[in-house]
Short mmCIF file of C-alpha atoms and ligand atoms in Angstrom, two decimals:
data_model
loop_
_atom_site.label_atom_id
_atom_site.label_comp_id
_atom_site.label_asym_id
_atom_site.label_seq_id
_atom_site.Cartn_x
_atom_site.Cartn_y
_atom_site.Cartn_z
CA MET P 1 -44.92 53.82 -61.23
CA SER P 2 -43.49 53.94 -57.37
CA GLY P 3 -44.73 56.07 -54.94
CA LEU P 4 -46.71 59.15 -57.07
CA LEU P 5 -49.20 58.45 -53.96
CA THR P 6 -46.84 58.86 -51.28
CA GLU P 7 -48.79 60.32 -47.72
CA ARG P 8 -52.40 59.57 -49.33
CA VAL P 9 -55.87 58.55 -48.52
CA ALA P 10 -57.22 56.00 -50.56
CA LEU P 11 -60.50 54.41 -50.10
CA VAL P 12 -61.29 51.07 -52.12
CA THR P 13 -65.61 49.48 -51.16
CA GLY P 14 -65.56 45.94 -52.65
CA GLY P 15 -61.92 46.22 -51.48
CA GLY P 16 -61.98 42.12 -50.24
CA SER P 17 -62.34 40.65 -53.81
CA GLY P 18 -60.87 41.03 -57.52
CA ILE P 19 -60.45 44.21 -58.46
CA GLY P 20 -61.11 45.41 -55.68
CA ARG P 21 -58.42 44.27 -53.61
CA ALA P 22 -56.28 44.17 -56.97
CA THR P 23 -57.36 47.74 -56.31
CA ALA P 24 -55.89 48.11 -53.00
CA ARG P 25 -53.01 46.72 -53.26
CA ALA P 26 -51.62 48.64 -56.51
CA PHE P 27 -52.53 51.65 -54.22
CA ALA P 28 -50.75 50.79 -50.49
CA ALA P 29 -48.01 49.77 -53.79
CA GLU P 30 -48.00 53.61 -54.64
CA GLY P 31 -47.59 54.52 -51.23
CA ALA P 32 -50.81 55.67 -50.20
CA THR P 33 -53.01 54.20 -46.90
CA VAL P 34 -55.97 52.07 -48.20
CA ALA P 35 -59.14 51.93 -45.91
CA VAL P 36 -60.55 47.99 -47.25
CA ALA P 37 -64.39 48.47 -47.08
CA ASP P 38 -66.28 45.62 -48.31
CA VAL P 39 -69.66 44.34 -46.87
CA ASP P 40 -67.64 40.66 -46.19
CA PRO P 41 -65.70 41.01 -43.22
CA GLU P 42 -63.45 38.17 -44.06
CA GLY P 43 -62.48 39.31 -47.55
CA GLY P 44 -61.35 42.19 -46.77
CA HIS P 45 -59.77 41.76 -43.59
CA GLN P 46 -57.93 39.95 -46.24
CA THR P 47 -57.08 42.05 -47.96
CA VAL P 48 -56.02 44.22 -44.93
CA GLU P 49 -53.38 41.46 -44.03
CA LEU P 50 -52.12 41.18 -48.07
CA ILE P 51 -51.39 44.54 -47.90
CA GLU P 52 -49.76 44.86 -44.53
CA SER P 53 -47.38 41.91 -45.64
CA ASP P 54 -45.86 43.75 -48.59
CA GLY P 55 -45.11 46.11 -46.04
CA GLY P 56 -47.97 48.75 -46.98
CA ARG P 57 -50.65 50.59 -44.25
CA ALA P 58 -54.02 49.44 -44.78
CA SER P 59 -57.42 49.43 -42.32
CA PHE P 60 -60.87 47.41 -43.07
CA ILE P 61 -63.97 48.95 -42.69
CA ARG P 62 -67.47 47.33 -43.22
CA ALA P 63 -69.78 48.85 -45.04
CA ASP P 64 -72.89 47.86 -47.61
CA THR P 65 -72.90 50.41 -50.51
CA SER P 66 -76.17 50.56 -51.68
CA ILE P 67 -77.12 51.64 -47.31
CA ALA P 68 -77.06 55.11 -46.46
CA GLY P 69 -75.95 55.11 -43.26
CA GLU P 70 -73.20 52.44 -43.54
CA VAL P 71 -71.75 54.60 -46.73
CA GLU P 72 -71.88 58.12 -44.44
CA ASN P 73 -69.94 56.35 -41.74
CA MET P 74 -67.68 54.41 -43.93
CA VAL P 75 -66.47 57.90 -45.28
CA ALA P 76 -66.28 59.44 -41.78
CA GLU P 77 -64.63 56.38 -40.20
CA ALA P 78 -61.46 56.76 -43.03
CA VAL P 79 -60.87 60.06 -42.70
CA ARG P 80 -61.57 59.62 -38.83
CA THR P 81 -58.97 56.59 -39.26
CA HIS P 82 -56.01 58.35 -41.66
CA GLY P 83 -56.94 62.21 -41.53
CA ARG P 84 -57.88 62.97 -45.12
CA LEU P 85 -59.44 61.30 -48.25
CA ASP P 86 -57.78 61.84 -51.90
CA CYS P 87 -58.46 58.70 -53.89
CA ALA P 88 -61.19 56.69 -54.08
CA CYS P 89 -62.74 53.76 -55.74
CA ASN P 90 -65.79 53.43 -56.44
CA ASN P 91 -66.09 49.61 -57.05
CA ALA P 92 -68.60 47.13 -54.54
CA GLY P 93 -70.54 45.82 -57.56
CA ILE P 94 -72.47 42.29 -58.08
CA GLU P 95 -73.76 40.37 -61.05
CA GLY P 96 -77.14 39.72 -60.89
CA ARG P 97 -78.93 37.10 -62.71
CA VAL P 98 -77.08 36.12 -65.37
CA GLY P 99 -78.61 34.60 -68.54
CA THR P 100 -81.84 36.13 -67.68
CA THR P 101 -83.65 37.88 -69.82
CA THR P 102 -85.36 41.21 -69.56
CA ILE P 103 -88.47 39.74 -69.50
CA ASP P 104 -88.20 37.01 -67.49
CA TYR P 105 -86.17 39.30 -64.78
CA ASP P 106 -88.32 40.08 -61.60
CA GLU P 107 -88.90 43.22 -60.38
CA GLY P 108 -86.65 42.30 -56.37
CA ASP P 109 -83.62 40.83 -58.49
CA TRP P 110 -83.72 43.99 -60.67
CA GLU P 111 -83.58 46.28 -57.45
CA HIS P 112 -81.01 45.03 -55.29
CA VAL P 113 -78.58 45.48 -58.89
CA ILE P 114 -79.91 48.81 -59.25
CA ASN P 115 -79.35 49.23 -55.64
CA VAL P 116 -75.67 48.15 -54.84
CA ASN P 117 -74.62 49.08 -59.15
CA LEU P 118 -76.40 52.92 -59.07
CA LYS P 119 -77.18 53.69 -56.02
CA GLY P 120 -74.06 52.62 -54.24
CA VAL P 121 -71.80 54.00 -56.28
CA TRP P 122 -73.91 57.68 -56.12
CA LEU P 123 -74.23 57.26 -52.47
CA CYS P 124 -70.05 56.65 -51.97
CA MET P 125 -69.97 59.88 -54.62
CA LYS P 126 -72.06 61.77 -52.15
CA TYR P 127 -70.18 61.26 -49.03
CA GLU P 128 -66.53 61.27 -50.90
CA ILE P 129 -67.23 64.42 -52.69
CA THR P 130 -68.62 66.39 -49.97
CA GLU P 131 -64.77 65.71 -47.86
CA MET P 132 -62.83 66.57 -51.34
CA VAL P 133 -64.37 69.61 -51.24
CA GLU P 134 -63.17 70.35 -48.26
CA GLN P 135 -60.33 69.45 -48.79
CA GLY P 136 -59.79 71.25 -51.93
CA ALA P 137 -58.68 68.05 -54.37
CA GLY P 138 -59.51 64.68 -54.54
CA ALA P 139 -60.31 62.04 -57.45
CA ILE P 140 -62.68 58.88 -57.98
CA VAL P 141 -63.05 56.27 -60.15
CA ASN P 142 -65.97 54.07 -60.35
CA ILE P 143 -66.29 51.26 -61.47
CA ALA P 144 -68.40 50.80 -64.77
CA SER P 145 -67.87 48.38 -67.48
CA ILE P 146 -68.02 47.03 -71.01
CA ALA P 147 -71.34 46.63 -70.31
CA GLY P 148 -71.80 50.83 -69.70
CA LEU P 149 -70.87 51.16 -73.14
CA VAL P 150 -72.78 48.39 -74.85
CA GLY P 151 -75.89 46.87 -73.68
CA LEU P 152 -75.05 42.63 -72.53
CA SER P 153 -77.06 39.45 -73.05
CA GLY P 154 -78.88 38.88 -70.25
CA SER P 155 -77.47 41.49 -67.85
CA SER P 156 -80.92 43.52 -68.66
CA PRO P 157 -80.14 45.91 -64.75
CA TYR P 158 -76.66 45.39 -64.62
CA ALA P 159 -76.10 46.99 -68.00
CA ALA P 160 -78.33 49.81 -66.79
CA SER P 161 -76.53 49.77 -63.76
CA LYS P 162 -73.79 50.71 -65.50
CA HIS P 163 -74.98 53.22 -68.19
CA GLY P 164 -75.87 54.54 -65.05
CA VAL P 165 -72.41 54.86 -63.75
CA VAL P 166 -71.07 56.49 -67.06
CA GLY P 167 -73.99 59.01 -66.48
CA ILE P 168 -73.48 59.52 -63.15
CA THR P 169 -69.19 60.02 -63.47
CA LYS P 170 -69.32 62.27 -66.66
CA THR P 171 -72.35 64.07 -64.02
CA ALA P 172 -70.21 64.44 -60.51
CA ALA P 173 -66.85 65.41 -63.24
CA LEU P 174 -69.19 68.28 -65.30
CA GLU P 175 -70.11 69.64 -61.48
CA PHE P 176 -66.81 69.45 -59.78
CA ALA P 177 -64.09 69.72 -62.05
CA LYS P 178 -63.29 73.69 -60.85
CA GLN P 179 -63.45 72.65 -57.04
CA GLY P 180 -60.32 70.71 -57.83
CA VAL P 181 -62.33 67.51 -57.89
CA ARG P 182 -61.69 64.75 -60.40
CA VAL P 183 -64.11 62.08 -61.12
CA ASN P 184 -64.26 59.37 -64.26
CA ALA P 185 -65.06 55.66 -64.32
CA VAL P 186 -62.91 52.90 -65.91
CA CYS P 187 -65.17 49.80 -67.98
CA PRO P 188 -63.38 47.11 -67.10
CA GLY P 189 -64.40 43.71 -70.13
CA VAL P 190 -64.10 39.96 -69.19
CA ILE P 191 -61.78 39.77 -66.00
CA ASP P 192 -60.58 36.26 -63.99
CA THR P 193 -62.57 37.24 -60.76
CA PRO P 194 -64.38 35.32 -58.33
CA LEU P 195 -68.13 37.04 -59.83
CA LEU P 196 -66.27 35.76 -63.33
CA ASP P 197 -66.19 32.39 -61.88
CA ARG P 198 -69.95 32.46 -59.88
CA ILE P 199 -71.21 32.84 -63.48
CA VAL P 200 -69.69 30.30 -65.09
CA THR P 201 -70.51 27.51 -62.39
CA ARG P 202 -74.18 28.42 -63.04
CA LEU P 203 -73.87 29.30 -67.02
CA PRO P 204 -71.11 26.83 -67.92
CA GLY P 205 -71.18 27.96 -71.48
CA ARG P 206 -69.96 31.12 -70.49
CA LYS P 207 -66.04 31.42 -70.27
CA GLN P 208 -66.01 30.48 -73.67
CA PHE P 209 -68.25 32.45 -75.46
CA TYR P 210 -66.76 35.73 -73.29
CA LEU P 211 -63.16 33.91 -74.23
CA ASP P 212 -64.28 34.08 -77.87
CA ALA P 213 -65.72 37.65 -77.72
CA GLN P 214 -61.96 39.03 -76.90
CA PRO P 215 -60.08 40.52 -79.31
CA ILE P 216 -56.88 40.38 -77.06
CA GLY P 217 -57.38 36.46 -76.75
CA ARG P 218 -57.97 36.17 -72.96
CA LEU P 219 -59.55 37.78 -69.73
CA GLY P 220 -58.05 40.45 -68.12
CA ALA P 221 -56.50 39.71 -64.49
CA PRO P 222 -57.69 42.41 -61.62
CA GLU P 223 -54.22 44.07 -61.86
CA GLU P 224 -54.53 45.38 -65.53
CA VAL P 225 -57.94 46.81 -64.28
CA ALA P 226 -56.12 48.25 -60.52
CA ALA P 227 -53.49 49.82 -63.04
CA ALA P 228 -55.47 52.13 -64.90
CA VAL P 229 -57.81 52.97 -61.74
CA VAL P 230 -54.59 53.65 -59.58
CA TRP P 231 -52.99 55.76 -62.83
CA LEU P 232 -56.24 57.93 -62.81
CA CYS P 233 -55.84 58.97 -59.02
CA THR P 234 -52.87 59.89 -59.62
CA ASP P 235 -51.08 63.70 -60.96
CA GLN P 236 -50.04 62.32 -64.06
CA ALA P 237 -54.72 62.42 -64.70
CA SER P 238 -54.29 65.74 -63.10
CA PHE P 239 -55.99 66.59 -66.79
CA VAL P 240 -58.05 63.46 -66.82
CA THR P 241 -61.55 63.63 -65.46
CA GLY P 242 -65.32 62.93 -67.15
CA HIS P 243 -64.08 59.77 -68.72
CA ALA P 244 -65.74 56.10 -69.08
CA PHE P 245 -62.00 54.33 -69.91
CA PRO P 246 -62.99 50.75 -71.36
CA VAL P 247 -59.76 48.49 -69.94
CA ASP P 248 -61.10 45.35 -71.91
CA GLY P 249 -58.62 43.79 -74.96
CA GLY P 250 -60.60 45.76 -77.29
CA PHE P 251 -64.12 44.18 -76.57
CA VAL P 252 -66.04 47.70 -77.63
CA ALA P 253 -63.65 48.56 -80.39
CA GLY P 254 -65.51 45.41 -82.54
N1 NAD J 1 -65.26 40.58 -62.88
C1 NAD J 1 -65.69 41.14 -64.10
O1 NAD J 1 -65.60 40.44 -65.34
C2 NAD J 1 -65.88 42.56 -64.48
C3 NAD J 1 -65.77 43.17 -65.47
C4 NAD J 1 -66.17 44.57 -65.46
C5 NAD J 1 -66.91 45.19 -64.74
N2 NAD J 1 -66.72 44.32 -63.21
C6 NAD J 1 -67.06 45.40 -62.04
O2 NAD J 1 -65.84 45.36 -61.64
C7 NAD J 1 -66.38 45.10 -59.84
C8 NAD J 1 -65.97 44.19 -59.10
O3 NAD J 1 -66.31 43.09 -59.38
P1 NAD J 1 -65.40 41.59 -59.26
O4 NAD J 1 -65.21 41.11 -60.48
O5 NAD J 1 -64.15 41.64 -58.53
O6 NAD J 1 -66.26 40.66 -58.18
P2 NAD J 1 -66.17 40.16 -57.07
O7 NAD J 1 -67.24 40.11 -56.52
O8 NAD J 1 -64.93 39.07 -56.58
O9 NAD J 1 -65.62 41.18 -55.76
C9 NAD J 1 -66.91 42.36 -55.55
C10 NAD J 1 -66.66 43.21 -54.00
O10 NAD J 1 -67.89 43.79 -53.27
C11 NAD J 1 -68.37 43.32 -52.45
N3 NAD J 1 -69.54 43.80 -52.27
C12 NAD J 1 -70.56 42.73 -53.32
N4 NAD J 1 -71.68 43.90 -52.32
C13 NAD J 1 -71.72 44.76 -52.07
C14 NAD J 1 -72.50 45.90 -51.30
N5 NAD J 1 -73.36 46.28 -51.11
N6 NAD J 1 -71.14 46.81 -50.19
C15 NAD J 1 -70.08 46.88 -50.04
N7 NAD J 1 -69.32 45.51 -50.65
C16 NAD J 1 -70.41 44.44 -51.76
C17 NAD J 1 -68.75 41.96 -52.06
O11 NAD J 1 -67.92 41.39 -50.80
C18 NAD J 1 -66.92 41.84 -53.26
O12 NAD J 1 -65.53 41.56 -51.83
C19 NAD J 1 -68.03 45.25 -59.65
O13 NAD J 1 -68.49 46.45 -59.57
C20 NAD J 1 -68.15 44.51 -61.02
O14 NAD J 1 -69.65 44.95 -61.77
C21 NAD J 1 -66.27 43.28 -62.98
#
């Protein structure tokens, strides 16, 4: 692909690291202007610099996607700066206290994961879809997980949040299909990012466990997720909405 998103504007939350950074760069490589949003300004600015050094166009917006006012401002600033909003990847997410069972999770940790991973995606859709309906077109991709399709031991609120993301993706897709807004989810398998590094630092046995669980025999790269997100936002995917698309090396096929 190349130039499939020329003259379009894309917003990526959690764009300062991992899958979000790879997605922001992949949008820019297709010609989109990218608003990179993140709660971490350092990572976000680095992504903008990477896009600009590749010859693309990007800006940074600081936003915590679990806070309604910050999400409203994020979407407004993207539109104010770049004139419109055609594509959005709601990617910002956290892993929680991986390795803690359902009965050992405490209420605060549970709520934090739900607030960032589920409420945050809903808030993003709320303001993005409002803008896209006014424009009469738009494409959204929410980053769920294989844990949005099957259970994941030791990740109770994470799995709940990601199943929730799949549910609100399908719901919004039905609600806004006739108004030109497509909404899909991508469900990554185990992807080699700083999130995974944090898990295996805390739980060293996990890396081998994850590797052994991969039908394809290796971890995924963030760029392999980004490619699916970008395709779903192009006109090549014009009849695809309400889909939860695993990019997982075959994990959920088993
Ligand atoms: N890495 C994997 O194996 C994997 C697998 C399935 C799904 N995912 C999902 O992919 C997404 C990205 O994960 P990653 O592996 O790239 O993680 P990462 O930790 O490398 O990057 C996440 C980014 O999100 C930002 N972020 C976190 N909370 C935020 C908030 N409240 N507001 C705004 N930004 C926030 C972080 O600052 C960071 O830049 C997450 O939703 C994650 O659940 C990851």
